[in-house]
Short mmCIF file of C-alpha atoms in Angstrom, two decimals:
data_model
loop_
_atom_site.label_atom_id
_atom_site.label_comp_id
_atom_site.label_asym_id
_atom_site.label_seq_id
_atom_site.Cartn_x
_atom_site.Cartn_y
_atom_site.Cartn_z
CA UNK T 1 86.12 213.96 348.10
CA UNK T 2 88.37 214.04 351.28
CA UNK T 3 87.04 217.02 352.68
CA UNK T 4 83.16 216.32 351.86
CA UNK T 5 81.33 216.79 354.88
CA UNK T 6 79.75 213.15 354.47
CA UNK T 7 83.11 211.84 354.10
CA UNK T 8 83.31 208.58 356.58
CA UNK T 9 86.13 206.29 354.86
CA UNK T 10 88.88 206.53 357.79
CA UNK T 11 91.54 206.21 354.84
CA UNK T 12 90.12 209.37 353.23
CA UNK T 13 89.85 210.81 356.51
CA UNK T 14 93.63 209.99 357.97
CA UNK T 15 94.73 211.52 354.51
CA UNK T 16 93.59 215.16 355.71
CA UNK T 17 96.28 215.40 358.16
CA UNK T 18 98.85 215.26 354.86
CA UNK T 19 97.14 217.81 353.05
CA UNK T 20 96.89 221.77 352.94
CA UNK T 21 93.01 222.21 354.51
CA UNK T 22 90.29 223.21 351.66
CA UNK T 23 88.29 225.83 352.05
CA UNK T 24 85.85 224.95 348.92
CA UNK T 25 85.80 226.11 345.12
CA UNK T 26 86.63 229.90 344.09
CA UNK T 27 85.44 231.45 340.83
CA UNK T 28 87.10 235.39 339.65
CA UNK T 29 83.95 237.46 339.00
CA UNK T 30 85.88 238.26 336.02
CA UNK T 31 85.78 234.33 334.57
CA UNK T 32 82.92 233.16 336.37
CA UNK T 33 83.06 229.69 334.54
CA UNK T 34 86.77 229.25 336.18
CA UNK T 35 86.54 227.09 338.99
CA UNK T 36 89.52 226.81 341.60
CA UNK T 37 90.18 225.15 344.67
CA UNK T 38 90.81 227.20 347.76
CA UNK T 39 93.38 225.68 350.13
CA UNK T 40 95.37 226.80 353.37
CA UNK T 41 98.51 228.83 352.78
CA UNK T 42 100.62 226.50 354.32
CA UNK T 43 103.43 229.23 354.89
CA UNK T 44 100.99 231.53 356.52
CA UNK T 45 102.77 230.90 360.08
CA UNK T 46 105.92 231.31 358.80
CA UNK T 47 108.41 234.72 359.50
CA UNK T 48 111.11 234.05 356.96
CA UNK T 49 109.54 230.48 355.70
CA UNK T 50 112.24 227.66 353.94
CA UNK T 51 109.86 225.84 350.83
CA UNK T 52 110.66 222.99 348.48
CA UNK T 53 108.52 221.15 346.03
CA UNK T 54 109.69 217.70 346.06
CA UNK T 55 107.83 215.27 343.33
CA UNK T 56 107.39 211.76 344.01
CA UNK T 57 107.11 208.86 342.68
CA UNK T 58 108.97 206.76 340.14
CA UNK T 59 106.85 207.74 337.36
CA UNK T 60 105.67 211.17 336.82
CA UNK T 61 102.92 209.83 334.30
CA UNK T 62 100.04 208.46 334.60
CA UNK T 63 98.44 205.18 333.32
CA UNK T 64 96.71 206.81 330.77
CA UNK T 65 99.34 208.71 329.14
CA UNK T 66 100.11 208.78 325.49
CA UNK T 67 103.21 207.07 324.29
CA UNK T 68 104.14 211.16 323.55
CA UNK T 69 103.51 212.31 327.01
CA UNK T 70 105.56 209.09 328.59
CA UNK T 71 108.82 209.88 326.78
CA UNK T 72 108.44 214.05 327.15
CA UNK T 73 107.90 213.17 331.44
CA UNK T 74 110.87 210.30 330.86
CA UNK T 75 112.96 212.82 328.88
CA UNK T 76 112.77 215.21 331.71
CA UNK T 77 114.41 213.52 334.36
CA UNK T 78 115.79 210.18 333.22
CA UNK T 79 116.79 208.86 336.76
CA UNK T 80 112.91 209.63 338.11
CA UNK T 81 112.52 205.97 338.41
CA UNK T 82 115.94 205.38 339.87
CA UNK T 83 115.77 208.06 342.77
CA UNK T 84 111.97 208.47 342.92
CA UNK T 85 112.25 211.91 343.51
CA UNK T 86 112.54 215.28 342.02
CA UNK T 87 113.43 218.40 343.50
CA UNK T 88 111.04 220.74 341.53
CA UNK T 89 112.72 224.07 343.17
CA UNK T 90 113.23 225.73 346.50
CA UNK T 91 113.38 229.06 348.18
CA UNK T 92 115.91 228.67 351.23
CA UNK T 93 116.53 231.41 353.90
CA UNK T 94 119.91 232.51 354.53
CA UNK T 95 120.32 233.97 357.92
CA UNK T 96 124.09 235.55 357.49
CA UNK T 97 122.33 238.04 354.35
CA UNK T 98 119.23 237.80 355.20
CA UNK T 99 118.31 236.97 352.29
CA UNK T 100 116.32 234.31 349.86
CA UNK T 101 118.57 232.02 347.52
CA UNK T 102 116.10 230.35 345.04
CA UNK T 103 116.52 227.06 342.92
CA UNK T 104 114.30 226.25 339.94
CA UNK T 105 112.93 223.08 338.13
CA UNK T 106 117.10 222.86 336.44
CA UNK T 107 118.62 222.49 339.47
CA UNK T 108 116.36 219.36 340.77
CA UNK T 109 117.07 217.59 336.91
CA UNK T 110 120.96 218.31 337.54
CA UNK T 111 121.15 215.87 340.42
CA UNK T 112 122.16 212.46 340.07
CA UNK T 113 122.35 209.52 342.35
CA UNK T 114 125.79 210.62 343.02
CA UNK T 115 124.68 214.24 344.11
CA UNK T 116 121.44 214.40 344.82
CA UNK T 117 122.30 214.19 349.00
CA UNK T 118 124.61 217.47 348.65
CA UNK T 119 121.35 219.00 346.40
CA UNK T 120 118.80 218.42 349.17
CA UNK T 121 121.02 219.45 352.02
CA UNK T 122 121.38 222.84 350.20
CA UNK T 123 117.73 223.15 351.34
CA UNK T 124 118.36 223.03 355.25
CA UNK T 125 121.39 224.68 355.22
CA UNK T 126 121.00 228.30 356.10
CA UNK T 127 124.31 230.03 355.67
CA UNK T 128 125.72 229.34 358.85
CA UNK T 129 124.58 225.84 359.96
CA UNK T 130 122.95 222.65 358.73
CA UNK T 131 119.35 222.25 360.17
CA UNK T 132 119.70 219.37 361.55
CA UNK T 133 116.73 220.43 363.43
CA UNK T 134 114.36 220.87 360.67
CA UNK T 135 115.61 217.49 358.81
CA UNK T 136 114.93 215.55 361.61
CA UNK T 137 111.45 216.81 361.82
CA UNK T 138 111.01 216.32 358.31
CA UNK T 139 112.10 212.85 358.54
CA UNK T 140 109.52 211.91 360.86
CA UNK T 141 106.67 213.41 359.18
CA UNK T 142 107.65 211.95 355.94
CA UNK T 143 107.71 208.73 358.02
CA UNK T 144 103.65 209.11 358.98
CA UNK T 145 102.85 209.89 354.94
CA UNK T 146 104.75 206.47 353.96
CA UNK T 147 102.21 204.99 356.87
CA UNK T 148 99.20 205.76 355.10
CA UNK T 149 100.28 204.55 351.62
CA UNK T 150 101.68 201.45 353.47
CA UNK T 151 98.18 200.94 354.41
CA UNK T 152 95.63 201.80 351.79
CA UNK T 153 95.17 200.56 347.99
CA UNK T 154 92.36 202.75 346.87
CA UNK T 155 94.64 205.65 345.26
CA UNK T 156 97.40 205.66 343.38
CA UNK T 157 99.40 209.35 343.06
CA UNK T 158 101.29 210.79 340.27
CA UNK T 159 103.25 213.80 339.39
CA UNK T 160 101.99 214.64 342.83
CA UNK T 161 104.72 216.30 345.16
CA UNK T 162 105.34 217.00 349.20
CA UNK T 163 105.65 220.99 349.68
CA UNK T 164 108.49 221.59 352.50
CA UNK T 165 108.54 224.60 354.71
CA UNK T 166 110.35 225.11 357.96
CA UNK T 167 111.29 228.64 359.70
CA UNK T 168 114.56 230.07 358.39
CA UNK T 169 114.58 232.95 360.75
CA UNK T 170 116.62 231.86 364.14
CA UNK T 171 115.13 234.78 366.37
CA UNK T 172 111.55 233.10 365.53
CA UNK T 173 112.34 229.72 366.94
CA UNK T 174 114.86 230.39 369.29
CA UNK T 175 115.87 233.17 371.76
CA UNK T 176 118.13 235.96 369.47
CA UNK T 177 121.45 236.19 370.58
CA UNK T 178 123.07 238.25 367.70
CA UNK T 179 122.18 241.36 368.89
CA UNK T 180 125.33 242.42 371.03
CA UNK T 181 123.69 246.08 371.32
CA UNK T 182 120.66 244.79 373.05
CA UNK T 183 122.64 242.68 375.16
CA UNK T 184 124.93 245.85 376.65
CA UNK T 185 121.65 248.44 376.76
CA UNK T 186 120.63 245.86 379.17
CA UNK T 187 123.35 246.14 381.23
CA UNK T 188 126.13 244.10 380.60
CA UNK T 189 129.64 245.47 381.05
CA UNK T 190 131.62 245.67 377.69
CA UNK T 191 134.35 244.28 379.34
CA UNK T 192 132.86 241.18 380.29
CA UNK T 193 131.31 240.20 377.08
CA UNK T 194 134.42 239.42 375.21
CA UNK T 195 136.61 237.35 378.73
CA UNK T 196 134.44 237.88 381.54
CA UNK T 197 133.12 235.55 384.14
CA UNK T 198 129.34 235.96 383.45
CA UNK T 199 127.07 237.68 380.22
CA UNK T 200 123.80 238.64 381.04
CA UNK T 201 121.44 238.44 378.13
CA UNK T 202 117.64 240.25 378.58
CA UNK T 203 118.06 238.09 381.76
CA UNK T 204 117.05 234.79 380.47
CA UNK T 205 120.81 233.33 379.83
CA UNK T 206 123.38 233.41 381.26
CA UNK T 207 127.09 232.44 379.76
CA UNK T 208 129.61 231.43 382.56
CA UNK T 209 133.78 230.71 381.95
CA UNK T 210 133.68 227.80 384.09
CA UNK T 211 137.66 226.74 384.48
CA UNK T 212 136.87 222.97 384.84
CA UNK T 213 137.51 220.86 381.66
CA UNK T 214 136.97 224.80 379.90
CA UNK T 215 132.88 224.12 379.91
CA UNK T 216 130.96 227.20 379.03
CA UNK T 217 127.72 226.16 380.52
CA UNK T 218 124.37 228.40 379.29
CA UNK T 219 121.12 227.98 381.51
CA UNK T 220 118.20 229.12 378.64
CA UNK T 221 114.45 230.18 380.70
CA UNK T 222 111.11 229.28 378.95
CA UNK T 223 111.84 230.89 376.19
CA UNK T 224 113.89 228.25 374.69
CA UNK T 225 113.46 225.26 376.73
CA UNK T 226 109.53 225.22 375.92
CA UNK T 227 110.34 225.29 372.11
CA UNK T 228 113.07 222.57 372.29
CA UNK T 229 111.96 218.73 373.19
CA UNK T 230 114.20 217.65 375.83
CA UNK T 231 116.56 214.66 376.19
CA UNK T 232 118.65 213.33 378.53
CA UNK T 233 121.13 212.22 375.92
CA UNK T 234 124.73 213.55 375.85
CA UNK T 235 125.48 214.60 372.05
CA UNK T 236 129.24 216.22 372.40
CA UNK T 237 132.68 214.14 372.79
CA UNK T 238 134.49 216.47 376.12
CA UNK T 239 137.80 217.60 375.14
CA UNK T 240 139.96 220.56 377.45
CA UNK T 241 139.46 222.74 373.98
CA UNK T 242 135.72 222.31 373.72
CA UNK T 243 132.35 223.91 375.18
CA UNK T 244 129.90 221.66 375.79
CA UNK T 245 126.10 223.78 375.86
CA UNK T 246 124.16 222.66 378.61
CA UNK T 247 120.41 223.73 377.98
CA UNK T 248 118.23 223.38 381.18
CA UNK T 249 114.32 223.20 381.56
CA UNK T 250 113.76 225.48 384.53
CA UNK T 251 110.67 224.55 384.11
CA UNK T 252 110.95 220.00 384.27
CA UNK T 253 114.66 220.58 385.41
CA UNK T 254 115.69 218.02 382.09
CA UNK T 255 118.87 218.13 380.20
CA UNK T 256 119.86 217.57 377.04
CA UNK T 257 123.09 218.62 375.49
CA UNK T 258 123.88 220.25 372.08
CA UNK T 259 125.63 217.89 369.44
CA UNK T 260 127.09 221.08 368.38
CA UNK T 261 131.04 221.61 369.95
CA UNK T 262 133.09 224.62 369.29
CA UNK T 263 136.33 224.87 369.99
CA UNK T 264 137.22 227.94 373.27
CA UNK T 265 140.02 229.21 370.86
CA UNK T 266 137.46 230.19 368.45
CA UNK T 267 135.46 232.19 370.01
CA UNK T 268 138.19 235.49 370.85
CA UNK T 269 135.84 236.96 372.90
CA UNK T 270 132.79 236.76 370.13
CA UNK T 271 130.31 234.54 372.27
CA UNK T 272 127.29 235.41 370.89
CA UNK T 273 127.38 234.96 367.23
CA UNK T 274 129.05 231.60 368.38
CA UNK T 275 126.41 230.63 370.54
CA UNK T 276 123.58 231.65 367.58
CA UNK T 277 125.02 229.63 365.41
CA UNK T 278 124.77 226.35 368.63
CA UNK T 279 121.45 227.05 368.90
CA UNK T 280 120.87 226.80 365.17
CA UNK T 281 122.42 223.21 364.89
CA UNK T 282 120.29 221.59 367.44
CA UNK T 283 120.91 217.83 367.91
CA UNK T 284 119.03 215.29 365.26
CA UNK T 285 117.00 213.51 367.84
CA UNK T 286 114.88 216.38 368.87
CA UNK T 287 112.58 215.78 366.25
CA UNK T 288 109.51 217.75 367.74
CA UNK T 289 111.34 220.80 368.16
CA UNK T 290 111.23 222.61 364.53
CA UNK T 291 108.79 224.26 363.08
CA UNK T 292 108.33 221.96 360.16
CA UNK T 293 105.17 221.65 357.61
CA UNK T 294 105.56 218.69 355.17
CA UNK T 295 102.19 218.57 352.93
CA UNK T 296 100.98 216.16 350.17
CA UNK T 297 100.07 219.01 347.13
CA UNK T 298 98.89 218.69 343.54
CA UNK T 299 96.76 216.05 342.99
CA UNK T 300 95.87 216.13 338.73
CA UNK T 301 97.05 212.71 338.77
CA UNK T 302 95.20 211.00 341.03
CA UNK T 303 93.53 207.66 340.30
CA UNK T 304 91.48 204.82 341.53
CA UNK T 305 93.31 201.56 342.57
CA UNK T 306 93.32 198.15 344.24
CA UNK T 307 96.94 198.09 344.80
CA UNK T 308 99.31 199.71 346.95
CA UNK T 309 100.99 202.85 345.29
CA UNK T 310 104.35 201.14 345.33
CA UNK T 311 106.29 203.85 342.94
CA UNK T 312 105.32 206.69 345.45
CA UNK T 313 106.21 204.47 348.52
CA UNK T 314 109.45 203.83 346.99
CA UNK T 315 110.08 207.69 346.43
CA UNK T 316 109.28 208.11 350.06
CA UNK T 317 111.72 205.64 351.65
CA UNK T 318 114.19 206.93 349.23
CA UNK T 319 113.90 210.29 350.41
CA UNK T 320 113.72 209.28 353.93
CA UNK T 321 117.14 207.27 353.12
CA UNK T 322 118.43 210.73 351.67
CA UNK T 323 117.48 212.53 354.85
CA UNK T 324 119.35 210.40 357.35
CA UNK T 325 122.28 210.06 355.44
CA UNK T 326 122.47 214.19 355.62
CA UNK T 327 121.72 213.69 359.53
CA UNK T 328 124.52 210.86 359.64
CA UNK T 329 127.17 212.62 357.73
#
């Protein structure tokens, strides 16, 4: 219905923007009376792609359930209508092992009110940093979903969820700076990598020990200033102990500074797995910066209505709630 060519309802319409694209129905030659849909793979673009099934809503039944099928749903997750949410699983990225760690259906049910902020951080933390990036991104798409239920009361969701992905891998959103071998075959002196004045990286950045107020100030080329939305925001308190990272367009010649600080005595001469793991916290108000996809997915439970869907809206400004309070913390 949203995707039919004759389609003209601008409600119908907006709500393709929230959902994975549909290619039409799919039949196996081997069950040619099985009819599927065929939607986008929504982590196609992804290198190392962060996903979470989040259902929403305060009741994951419909109006049409049996009195059986309300209490087996209720039984499930109790606090449903509390929260509004339920983490059905995720699949998070972890850059340090490079490595997937997974969560099923058990771990969403295990979180309370109390917990459930420390169970959906898990998701956008990636071994070294919190993603600060990716939940601020996530925030505002979230925030153009609860926009379209705000303003239509023809369909009412349930058991429906939001599928989550973001890029886990650093080196695909940012410029790598792990690689200490590439670094040197490209000419920088050993000596100056671990208390040198300058460190040369694939000529794109370039680290200087700057003795005023001990600022280590990096100058980043297209590479990561095009990726990054920039602000003219200061994000870090100064302190004589502390680096401040300066990224620079050299392209608009804007500045915006990391929220992330980290301390000089820290680094014993080990700048750039300290600097990869700056560039992985990037500061909460860049919200068009990560590469985020947050889509509205299974839809069994969809009926007609003349009211707004106020149990899903609720899930959504709950979540949304959940979110900043990560970002705040």
């Amino acid at each position: 219905q949203v995707y039919d060519s004759d389609c003209c309802d601008s409600v119908l319409l907006e709500l393709r923007e929230y959902l994975p694209k549909y290619f039409g129905v799919w039949s196996p030659p081997t069950a040619p009376n099985d009819t599927y849909l065929k939607l986008e793979d929504v982590t196609r673009k992804f290198n190392k792609p962060c996903i979470m099934d989040v259902k929403i809503g305060q009741k994951s039944y419909d109006p049409y359930a049996s009195a059986e099928k309300i209490q087996q749903q209720v039984s499930k997750y109790p606090l449903m209508e509390e929260i509004g949410f339920l983490v059905l699983g995720m699949r998070v990225y972890h850059v340090s092992s490079d490595s997937y760690e997974t969560q099923n259906q058990h771990y969403g049910r295990s979180l309370t009110k109390e917990t459930v902020k420390d169970g959906i951080s898990k998701f956008f933390h990636n071994g070294y940093c919190l993603r600060k990036d990716a939940i601020a991104a996530s925030i505002q798409k979230i925030e153009k979903i609860l926009e379209w239920f705000e303003g239509q009361k023809q369909l009412n969701f349930y058991a429906s969820s939001l599928l989550f992905v973001y890029e886990g891998s650093c080196q695909a959103t940012t410029v790598r700076l792990s690689d200490v071998t590439l670094a040197e075959k490209r000419g920088v002196p050993k000596g100056l990598l671990s208390g040198g004045d300058i460190l040369e990286y694939n000529n794109n950045i370039h680290v200087i020990n700057s003795t005023e107020n001990g600022k280590i100030e990096a100058s980043v080329s297209k590479g990561l200033s095009k990726f990054y939305a920039l602000h003219k925001k200061a994000y870090c308190k100064r302190h004589h102990s502390q680096l401040s990272l300066k990224v620079e367009s050299l392209e608009q010649g804007n500045v915006w500074k990391s929220s992330t600080c980290i301390a000089q005595e820290h680094l014993n001469g080990n700048v750039i797995p300290q600097l990869e793991k700056v560039f992985c916290h990037m500061p909460a108000e860049i919200k068009e910066s990560a590469n985020v996809e947050v889509r509205m997915i299974d839809f069994a439970h969809v009926f007609p209505s003349n009211t707004k869907d106020e149990g899903y809206i609720y899930g959504l400004k709950n979540l949304i709630t959940v979110l900043q309070n990560i970002l705040d913390s």
